[in-house]
mmCIF file of C-alpha atoms and ligand atoms in Angstrom:
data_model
loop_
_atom_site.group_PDB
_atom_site.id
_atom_site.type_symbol
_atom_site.label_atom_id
_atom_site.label_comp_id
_atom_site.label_asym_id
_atom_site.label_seq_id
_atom_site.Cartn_x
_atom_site.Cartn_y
_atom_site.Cartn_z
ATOM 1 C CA UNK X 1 88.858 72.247 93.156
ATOM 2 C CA UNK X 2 87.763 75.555 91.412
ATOM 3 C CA UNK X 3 89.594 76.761 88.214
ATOM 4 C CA UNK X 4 89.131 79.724 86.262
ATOM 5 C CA UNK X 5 90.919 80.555 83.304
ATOM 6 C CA UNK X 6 90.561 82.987 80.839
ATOM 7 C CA UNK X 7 87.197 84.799 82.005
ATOM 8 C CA UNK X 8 85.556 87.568 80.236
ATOM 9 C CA UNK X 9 82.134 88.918 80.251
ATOM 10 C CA UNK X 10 80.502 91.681 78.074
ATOM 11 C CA UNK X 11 76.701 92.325 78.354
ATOM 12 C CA UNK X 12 74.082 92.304 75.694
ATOM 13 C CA UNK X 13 75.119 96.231 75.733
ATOM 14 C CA UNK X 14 78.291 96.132 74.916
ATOM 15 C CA UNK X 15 80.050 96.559 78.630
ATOM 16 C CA UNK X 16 82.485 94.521 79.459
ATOM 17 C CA UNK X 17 82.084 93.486 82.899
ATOM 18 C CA UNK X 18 85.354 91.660 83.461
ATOM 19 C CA UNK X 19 88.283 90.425 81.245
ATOM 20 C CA UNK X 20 90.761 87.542 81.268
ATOM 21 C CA UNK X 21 90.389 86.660 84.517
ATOM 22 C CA UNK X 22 92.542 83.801 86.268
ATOM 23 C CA UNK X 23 91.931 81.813 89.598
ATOM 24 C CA UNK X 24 91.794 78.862 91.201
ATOM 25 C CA UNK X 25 90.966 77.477 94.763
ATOM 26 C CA UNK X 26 91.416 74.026 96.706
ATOM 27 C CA UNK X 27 89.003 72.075 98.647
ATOM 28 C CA UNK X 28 88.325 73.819 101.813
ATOM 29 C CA UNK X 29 90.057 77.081 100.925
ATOM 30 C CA UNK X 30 88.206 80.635 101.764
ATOM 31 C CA UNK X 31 89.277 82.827 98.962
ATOM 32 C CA UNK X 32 88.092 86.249 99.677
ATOM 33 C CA UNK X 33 87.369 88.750 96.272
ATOM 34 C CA UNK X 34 87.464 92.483 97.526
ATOM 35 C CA UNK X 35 87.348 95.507 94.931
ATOM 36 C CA UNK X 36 86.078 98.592 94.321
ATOM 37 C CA UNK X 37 82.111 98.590 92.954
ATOM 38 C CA UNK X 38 81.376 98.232 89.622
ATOM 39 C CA UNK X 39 84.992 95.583 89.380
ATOM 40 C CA UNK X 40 82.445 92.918 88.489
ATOM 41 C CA UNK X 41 82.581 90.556 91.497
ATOM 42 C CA UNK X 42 79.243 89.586 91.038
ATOM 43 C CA UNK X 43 79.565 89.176 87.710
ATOM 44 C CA UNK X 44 82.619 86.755 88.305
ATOM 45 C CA UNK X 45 80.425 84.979 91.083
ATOM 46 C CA UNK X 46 77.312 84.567 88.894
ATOM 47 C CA UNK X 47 79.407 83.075 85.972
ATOM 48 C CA UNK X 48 80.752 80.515 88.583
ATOM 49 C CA UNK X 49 77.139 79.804 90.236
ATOM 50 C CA UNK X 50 76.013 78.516 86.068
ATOM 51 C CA UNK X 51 73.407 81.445 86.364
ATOM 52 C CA UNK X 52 75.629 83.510 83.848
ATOM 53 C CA UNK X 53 77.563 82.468 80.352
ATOM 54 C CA UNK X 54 80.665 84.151 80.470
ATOM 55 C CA UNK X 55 81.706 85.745 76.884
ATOM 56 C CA UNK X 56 84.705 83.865 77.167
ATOM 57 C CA UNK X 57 87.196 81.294 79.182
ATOM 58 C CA UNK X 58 86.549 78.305 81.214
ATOM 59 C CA UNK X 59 85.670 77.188 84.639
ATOM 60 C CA UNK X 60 85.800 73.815 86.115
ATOM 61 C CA UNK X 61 84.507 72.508 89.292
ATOM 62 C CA UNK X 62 86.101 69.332 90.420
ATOM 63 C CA UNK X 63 86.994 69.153 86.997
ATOM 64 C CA UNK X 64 83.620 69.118 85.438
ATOM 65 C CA UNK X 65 82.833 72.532 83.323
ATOM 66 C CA UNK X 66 80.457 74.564 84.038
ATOM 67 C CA UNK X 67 78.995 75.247 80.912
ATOM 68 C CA UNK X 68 75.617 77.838 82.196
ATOM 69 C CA UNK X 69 74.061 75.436 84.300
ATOM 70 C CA UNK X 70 74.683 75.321 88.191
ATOM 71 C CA UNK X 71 77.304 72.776 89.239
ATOM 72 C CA UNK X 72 76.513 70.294 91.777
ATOM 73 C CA UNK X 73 77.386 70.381 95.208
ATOM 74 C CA UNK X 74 76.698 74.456 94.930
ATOM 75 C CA UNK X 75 75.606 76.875 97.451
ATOM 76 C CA UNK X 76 75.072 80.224 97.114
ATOM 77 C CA UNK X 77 74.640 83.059 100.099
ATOM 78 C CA UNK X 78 73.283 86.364 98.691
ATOM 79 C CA UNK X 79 73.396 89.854 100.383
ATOM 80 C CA UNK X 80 69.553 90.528 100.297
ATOM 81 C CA UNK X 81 68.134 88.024 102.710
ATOM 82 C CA UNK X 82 65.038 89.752 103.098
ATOM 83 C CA UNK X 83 63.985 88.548 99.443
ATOM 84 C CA UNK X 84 66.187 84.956 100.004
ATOM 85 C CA UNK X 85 64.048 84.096 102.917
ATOM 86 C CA UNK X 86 60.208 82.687 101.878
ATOM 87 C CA UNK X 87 58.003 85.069 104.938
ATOM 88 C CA UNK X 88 55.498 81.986 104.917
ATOM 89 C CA UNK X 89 57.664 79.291 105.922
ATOM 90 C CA UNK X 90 59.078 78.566 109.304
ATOM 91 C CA UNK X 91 62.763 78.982 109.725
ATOM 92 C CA UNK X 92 62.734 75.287 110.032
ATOM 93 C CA UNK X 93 61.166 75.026 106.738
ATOM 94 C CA UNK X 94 63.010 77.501 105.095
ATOM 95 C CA UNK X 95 66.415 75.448 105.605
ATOM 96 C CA UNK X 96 64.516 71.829 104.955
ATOM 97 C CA UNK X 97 62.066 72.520 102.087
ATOM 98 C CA UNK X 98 65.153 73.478 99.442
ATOM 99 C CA UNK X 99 66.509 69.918 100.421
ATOM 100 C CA UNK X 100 63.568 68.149 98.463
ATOM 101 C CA UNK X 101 65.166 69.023 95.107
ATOM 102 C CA UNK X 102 68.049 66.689 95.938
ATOM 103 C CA UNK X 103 65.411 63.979 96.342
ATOM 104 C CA UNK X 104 66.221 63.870 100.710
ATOM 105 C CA UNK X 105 63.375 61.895 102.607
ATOM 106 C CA UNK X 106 61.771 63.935 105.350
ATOM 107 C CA UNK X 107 63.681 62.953 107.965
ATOM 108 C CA UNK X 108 66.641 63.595 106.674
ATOM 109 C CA UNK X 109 65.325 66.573 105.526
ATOM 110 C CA UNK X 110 64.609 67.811 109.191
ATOM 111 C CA UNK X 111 67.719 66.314 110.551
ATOM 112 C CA UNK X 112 69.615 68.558 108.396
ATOM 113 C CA UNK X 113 68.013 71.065 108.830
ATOM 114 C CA UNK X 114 68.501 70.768 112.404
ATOM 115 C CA UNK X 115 71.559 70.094 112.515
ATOM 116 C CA UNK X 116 72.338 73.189 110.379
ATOM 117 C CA UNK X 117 70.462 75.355 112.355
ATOM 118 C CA UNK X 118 72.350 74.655 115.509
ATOM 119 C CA UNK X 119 75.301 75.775 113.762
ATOM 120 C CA UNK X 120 74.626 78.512 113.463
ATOM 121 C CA UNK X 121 73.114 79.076 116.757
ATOM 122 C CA UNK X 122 69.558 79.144 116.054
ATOM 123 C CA UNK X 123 68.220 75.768 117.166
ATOM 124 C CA UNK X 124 65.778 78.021 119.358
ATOM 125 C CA UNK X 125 64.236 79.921 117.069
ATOM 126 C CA UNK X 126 63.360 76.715 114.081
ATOM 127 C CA UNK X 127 59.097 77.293 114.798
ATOM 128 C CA UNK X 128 59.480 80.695 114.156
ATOM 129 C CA UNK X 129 58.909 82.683 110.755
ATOM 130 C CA UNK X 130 62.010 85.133 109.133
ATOM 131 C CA UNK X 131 60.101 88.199 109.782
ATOM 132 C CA UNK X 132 60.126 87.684 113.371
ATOM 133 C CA UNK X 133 63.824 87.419 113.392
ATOM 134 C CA UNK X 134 66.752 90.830 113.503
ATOM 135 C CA UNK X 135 68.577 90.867 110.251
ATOM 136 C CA UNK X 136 71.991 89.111 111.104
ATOM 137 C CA UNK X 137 69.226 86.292 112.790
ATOM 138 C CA UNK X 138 67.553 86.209 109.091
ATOM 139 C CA UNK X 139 71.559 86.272 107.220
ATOM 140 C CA UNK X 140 72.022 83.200 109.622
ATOM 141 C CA UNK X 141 69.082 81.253 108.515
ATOM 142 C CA UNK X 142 70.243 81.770 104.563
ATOM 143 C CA UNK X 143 73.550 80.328 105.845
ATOM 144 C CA UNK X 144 72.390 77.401 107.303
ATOM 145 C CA UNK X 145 69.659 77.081 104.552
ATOM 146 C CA UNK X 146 73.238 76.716 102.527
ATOM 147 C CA UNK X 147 74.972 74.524 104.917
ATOM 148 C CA UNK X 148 72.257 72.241 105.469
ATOM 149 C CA UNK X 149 73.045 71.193 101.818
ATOM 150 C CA UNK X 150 76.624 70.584 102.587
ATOM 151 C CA UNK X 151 78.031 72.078 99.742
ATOM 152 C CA UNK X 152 81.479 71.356 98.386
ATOM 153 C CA UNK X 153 81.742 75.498 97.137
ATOM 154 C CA UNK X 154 79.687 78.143 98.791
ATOM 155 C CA UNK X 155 79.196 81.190 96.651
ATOM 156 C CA UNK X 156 78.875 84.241 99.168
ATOM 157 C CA UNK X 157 78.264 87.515 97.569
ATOM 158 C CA UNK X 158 78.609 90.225 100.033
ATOM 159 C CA UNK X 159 76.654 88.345 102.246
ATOM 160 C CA UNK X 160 76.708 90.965 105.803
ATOM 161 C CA UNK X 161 76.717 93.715 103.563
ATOM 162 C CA UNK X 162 73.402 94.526 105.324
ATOM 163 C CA UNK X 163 73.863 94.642 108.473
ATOM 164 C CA UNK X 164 75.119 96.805 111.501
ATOM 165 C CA UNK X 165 79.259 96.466 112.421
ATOM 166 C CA UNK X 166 78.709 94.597 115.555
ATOM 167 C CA UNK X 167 76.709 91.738 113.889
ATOM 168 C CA UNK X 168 78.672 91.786 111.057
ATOM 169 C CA UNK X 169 81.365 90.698 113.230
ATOM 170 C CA UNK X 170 79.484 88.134 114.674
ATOM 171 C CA UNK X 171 78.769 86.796 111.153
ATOM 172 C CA UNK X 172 82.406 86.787 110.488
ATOM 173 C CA UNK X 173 83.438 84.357 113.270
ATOM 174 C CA UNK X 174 80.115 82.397 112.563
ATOM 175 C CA UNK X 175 81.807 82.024 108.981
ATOM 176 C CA UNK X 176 84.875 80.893 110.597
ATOM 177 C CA UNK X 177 83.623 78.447 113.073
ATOM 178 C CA UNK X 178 81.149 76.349 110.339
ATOM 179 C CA UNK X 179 83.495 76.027 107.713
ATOM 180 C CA UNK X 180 84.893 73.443 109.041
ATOM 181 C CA UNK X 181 81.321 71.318 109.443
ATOM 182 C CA UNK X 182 79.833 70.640 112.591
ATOM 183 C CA UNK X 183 81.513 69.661 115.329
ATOM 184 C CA UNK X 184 81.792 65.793 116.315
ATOM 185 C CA UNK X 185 79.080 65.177 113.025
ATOM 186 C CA UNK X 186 81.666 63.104 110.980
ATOM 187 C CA UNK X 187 81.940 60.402 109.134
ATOM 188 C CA UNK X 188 78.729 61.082 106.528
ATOM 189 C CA UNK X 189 79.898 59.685 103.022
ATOM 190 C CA UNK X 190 77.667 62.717 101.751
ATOM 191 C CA UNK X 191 79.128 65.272 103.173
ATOM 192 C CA UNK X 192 82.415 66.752 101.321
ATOM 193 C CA UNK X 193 85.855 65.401 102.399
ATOM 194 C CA UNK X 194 88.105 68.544 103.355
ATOM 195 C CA UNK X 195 85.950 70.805 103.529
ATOM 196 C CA UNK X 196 83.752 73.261 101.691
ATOM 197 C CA UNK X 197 85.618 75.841 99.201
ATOM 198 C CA UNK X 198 84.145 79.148 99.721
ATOM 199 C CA UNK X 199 83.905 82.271 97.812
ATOM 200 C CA UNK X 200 83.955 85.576 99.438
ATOM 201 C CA UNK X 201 82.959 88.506 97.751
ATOM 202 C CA UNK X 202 82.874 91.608 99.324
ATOM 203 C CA UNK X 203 84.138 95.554 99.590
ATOM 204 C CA UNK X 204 85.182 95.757 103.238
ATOM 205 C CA UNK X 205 88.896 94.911 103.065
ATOM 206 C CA UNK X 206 89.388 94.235 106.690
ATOM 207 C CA UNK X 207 86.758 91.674 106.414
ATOM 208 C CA UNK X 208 88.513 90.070 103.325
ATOM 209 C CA UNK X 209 91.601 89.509 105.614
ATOM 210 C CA UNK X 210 90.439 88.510 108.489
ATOM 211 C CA UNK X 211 87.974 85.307 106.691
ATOM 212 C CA UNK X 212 90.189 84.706 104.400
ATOM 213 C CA UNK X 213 92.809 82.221 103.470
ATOM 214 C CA UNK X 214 93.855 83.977 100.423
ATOM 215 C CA UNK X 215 92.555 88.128 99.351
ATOM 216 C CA UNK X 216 92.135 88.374 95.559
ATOM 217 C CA UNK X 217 92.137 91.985 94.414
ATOM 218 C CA UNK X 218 90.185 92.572 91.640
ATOM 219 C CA UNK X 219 90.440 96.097 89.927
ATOM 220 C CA UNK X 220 88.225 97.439 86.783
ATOM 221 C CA UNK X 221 87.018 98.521 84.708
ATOM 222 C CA UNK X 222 86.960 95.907 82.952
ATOM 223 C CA UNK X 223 87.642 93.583 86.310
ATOM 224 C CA UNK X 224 91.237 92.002 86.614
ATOM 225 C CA UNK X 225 92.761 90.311 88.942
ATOM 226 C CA UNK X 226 95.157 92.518 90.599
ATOM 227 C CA UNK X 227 96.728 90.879 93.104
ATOM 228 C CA UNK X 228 96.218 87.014 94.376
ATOM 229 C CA UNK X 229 97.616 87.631 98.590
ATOM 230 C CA UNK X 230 97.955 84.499 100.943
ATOM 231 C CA UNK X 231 96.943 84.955 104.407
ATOM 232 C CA UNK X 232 99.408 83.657 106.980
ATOM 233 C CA UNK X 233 97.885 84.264 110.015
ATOM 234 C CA UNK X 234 97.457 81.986 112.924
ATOM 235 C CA UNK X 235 94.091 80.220 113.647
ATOM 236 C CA UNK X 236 91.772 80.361 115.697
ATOM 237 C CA UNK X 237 91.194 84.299 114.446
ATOM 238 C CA UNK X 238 90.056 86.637 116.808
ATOM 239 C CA UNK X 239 88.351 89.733 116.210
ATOM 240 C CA UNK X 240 90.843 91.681 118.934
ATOM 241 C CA UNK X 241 93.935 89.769 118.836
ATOM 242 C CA UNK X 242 94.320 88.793 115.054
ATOM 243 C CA UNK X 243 93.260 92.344 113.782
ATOM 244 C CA UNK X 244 96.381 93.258 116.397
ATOM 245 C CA UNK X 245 99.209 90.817 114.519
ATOM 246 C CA UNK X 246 101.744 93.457 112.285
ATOM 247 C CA UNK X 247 100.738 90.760 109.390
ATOM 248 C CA UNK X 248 97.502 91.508 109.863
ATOM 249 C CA UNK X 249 98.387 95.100 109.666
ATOM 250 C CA UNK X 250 100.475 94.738 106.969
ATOM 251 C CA UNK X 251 97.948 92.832 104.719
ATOM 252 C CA UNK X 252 94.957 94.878 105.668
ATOM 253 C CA UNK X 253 97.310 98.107 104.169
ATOM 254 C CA UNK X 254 98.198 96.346 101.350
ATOM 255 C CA UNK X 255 94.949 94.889 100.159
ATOM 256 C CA UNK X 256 93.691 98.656 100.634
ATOM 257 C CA UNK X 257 96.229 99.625 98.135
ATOM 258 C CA UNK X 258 95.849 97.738 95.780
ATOM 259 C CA UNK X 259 91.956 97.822 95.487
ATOM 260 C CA UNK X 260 92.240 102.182 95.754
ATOM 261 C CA UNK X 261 95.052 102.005 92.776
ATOM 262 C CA UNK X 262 94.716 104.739 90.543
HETATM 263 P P1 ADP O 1 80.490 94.481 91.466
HETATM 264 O O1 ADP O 1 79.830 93.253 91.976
HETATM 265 O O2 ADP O 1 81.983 94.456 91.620
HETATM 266 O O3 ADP O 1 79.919 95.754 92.029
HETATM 267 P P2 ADP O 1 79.149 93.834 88.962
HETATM 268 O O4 ADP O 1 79.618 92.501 88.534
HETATM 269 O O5 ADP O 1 77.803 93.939 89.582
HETATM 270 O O6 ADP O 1 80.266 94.535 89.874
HETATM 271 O O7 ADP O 1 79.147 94.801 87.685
HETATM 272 C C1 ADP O 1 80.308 95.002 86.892
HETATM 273 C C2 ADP O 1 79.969 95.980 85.783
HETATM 274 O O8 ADP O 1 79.048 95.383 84.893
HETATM 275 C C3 ADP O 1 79.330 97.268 86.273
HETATM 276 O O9 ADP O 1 79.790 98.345 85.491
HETATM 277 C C4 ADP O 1 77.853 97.042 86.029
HETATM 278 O O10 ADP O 1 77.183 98.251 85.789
HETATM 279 C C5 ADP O 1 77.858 96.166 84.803
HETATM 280 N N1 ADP O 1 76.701 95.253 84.765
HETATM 281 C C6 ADP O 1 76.304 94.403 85.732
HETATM 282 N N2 ADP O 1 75.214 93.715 85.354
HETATM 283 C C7 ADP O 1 74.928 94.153 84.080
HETATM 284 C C8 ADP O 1 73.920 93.816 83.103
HETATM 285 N N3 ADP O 1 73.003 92.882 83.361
HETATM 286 N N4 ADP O 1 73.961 94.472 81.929
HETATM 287 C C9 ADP O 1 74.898 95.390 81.653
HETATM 288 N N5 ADP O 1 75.898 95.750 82.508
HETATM 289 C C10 ADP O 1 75.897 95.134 83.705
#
């Protein structure tokens, strides 16, 4: 679904952000991208989302290039969601109004939005405006602002980075449970068959484990890809029981080695 090949960025200043970099990932897989700071994830993510020209190298989504403009059926989940959020708009609004781009009738609009927002377990709070929300309540509305779109990849770039451990973990098995699509909604020809493709960026390396289906471990400077892991551990994960399993173990230690290598 997503292939990279080749990747390399240098800025207008001469720093070269990441170099040859090689991935791919198939529909509906959660590829997690852990490293150090500085390793350029978001570099690599931004080059993917069209908002960055990489230097050099080649991506394709569902075999169409993306050549510095944002490919369709993309949605991206940023860390910051105090400045993703629009404070004058309801939370309702703030998950329906994107929709008009793709030319969606009001109804559909608000149906999706719905829809969305009961996914992630906010159908309660849809009259009410971000700033009257916690954080991991506001990180939930930018999700379902993205799922409401049904995207075929989701870009995530450290997207509980800013929040406290507890609701981080909450996130995490949010993340788990809607990646899938809502339960019982099938059978929309719009919506993606198998599955979004997500990418996970982020530093925590426990996290990367237990989300993902596969850890890449990028190292830098420049960013490389160090290591590409599968993750063979049974579903449905658990925050207690999977973070238990010796694999789980086993991966969590290795992941951490490879992203603290010398
Ligand atoms: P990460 O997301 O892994 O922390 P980034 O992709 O943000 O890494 O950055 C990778 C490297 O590129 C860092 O050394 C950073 O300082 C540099 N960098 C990022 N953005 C720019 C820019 N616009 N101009 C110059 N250097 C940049």
């Amino acid at each position: 679904m997503l292939h990279i090949t080749g990747l390399s960025h240098r800025y207008d200043d001469g720093h070269q952000a990441v170099d040859d970099i090689e991935l791919s990932a198939t529909r509906g897989e959660l590829v997690s991208i852990v490293g150090p700071s500085g390793c350029g994830k978001s570099t690599l993510l931004r080059c993917v989302a069209g908002l960055q020209r990489p230097s050099a190298g080649r991506i394709t989504v569902d075999g169409r290039a993306v050549e510095g403009a944002v490919p369709d059926g993309l949605a991206v989940v940023f860390q910051d969601y105090t400045r993703s959020l629009f404070p004058w708009l309801t939370v309702r609004d703030n998950v329906a109004l994107p929709l008009r781009r793709h030319g969606l009738g009001r109804a559909e609009r608000r149906a999706r939005a719905a829809e969305a927002l009961a996914q992630v377990g906010l159908d309660g709070q849809a009259g009410r405006y971000p700033w009257q929300l916690s954080g991991g309540m506001q990180q939930r509305v930018a999700l379902a602002r993205a799922l409401a779109y049904r995207p075929a990849l989701l870009l995530m770039d450290e997207p509980f980075g800013s929040v406290d451990a507890q609701t981080r973990e909450d996130l995490e098995d949010l993340l788990l449970a809607v990646r899938g699509g809502p339960e019982g909604a099938g059978g929309s020809a719009k919506r993606p068959p198998g599955g979004m493709t997500i990418l996970l960026v982020t530093h925590d390396i426990d996290e990367s484990v237990y989300v993902g289906d596969r850890v890449v471990v990028l190292t830098g400077a420049p960013g490389r890809v160090h290591s590409d892991l599968r993750v063979d551990l049974p579903a449905p994960r658990d925050r207690v029981a999977t973070r238990g399993l010796p694999e789980f173990v086993r991966l969590r230690a290795e992941v951490g080695r490879a992203v603290r290598r010398p």
